[in-house]
């Protein structure tokens, strides 16, 4: 029996199973050893933005890149809840790696496609970590519209146009591109180094998560699934991505809360810890409420995603709206609790602040998701 079948949906009850808690402990121990602050700072200054040796360990020793990929495609066969649990721990350490692009965006796109041959051929490489993949879907406004045209040729397809804000786009070995074909939006696979493909790395606020603009000029591509099938797949992928991102954000929010409370008990002023002053108490209490509320929203969304619940679009937008604001608020309050030192480059507070702001905007900001909810409910 697969792990996916044995784990179940325990997150829906707000309680993780012992197997899931053991997974959490294992991942946390691994990341504490391989992704300390010094490593994050070193890697975020490199063009690649990740450590290939750590990436290899993640795939070969822990099987993290394929944790929710079914066993028949070379993965571990766990569920989406387990993927989100892993992402939470990665968010707590700001792991610099192409994990989100490859294991979430690209893997989900393939899993949701109807192309069995593509799944069997491409997913094992992603699941093992040997292939770094990503999804290119956004135009210059961040919306999944237009921008790339697909032309049918006797030998397949060619793509022309530009996709923007592609996570780890300059690094990826495999790029899944949403492009407009004769029958409508479709998903295509493009290999790194293909003719006419060029990548321009972007300067971003969050240096721990690389982005690039990708341009295609008559670039050969392989159709994934049927022409015109991308809309339904992409909608689902972006909902799942929102759920994955809010769980990653919970890890970051948890980490900055720990930083703030630790500093509040260690920093002395007038002969007493600053945490004993009412103003600091109130800040820390508000941070705790925001973190716990985020946990509830994120864990529920993960359970709904795994269960393929029809409420997923609503739940995903609600969680993305709430957790995005909560993480950013907690990260900002952490700087305030630390005072002057919290504003310095040497302190890690700004790293989480920048990740929180970037994550708040990724896949739609809170205002966008509230607008989506309002439209869905006819408000």
XYZ file of C-alpha atoms in Angstrom, residues 35 39-41 43-44 49-51 93-98 207-209 355:
19
model
C 20.642 25.655 5.712
C 24.621 29.327 4.128
C 21.493 31.283 3.176
C 23.470 34.509 2.978
C 23.898 31.233 -1.569
C 21.580 34.191 -2.091
C 21.026 30.485 -5.589
C 21.287 26.944 -4.253
C 23.794 24.295 -3.117
C 15.033 28.317 7.447
C 14.546 30.272 4.189
C 16.058 27.347 2.303
C 17.552 28.714 -0.945
C 16.707 26.035 -3.495
C 14.509 25.566 -6.583
C 17.285 37.254 -2.834
C 16.633 33.749 -1.539
C 14.169 32.958 -4.350
C 10.571 36.820 1.909
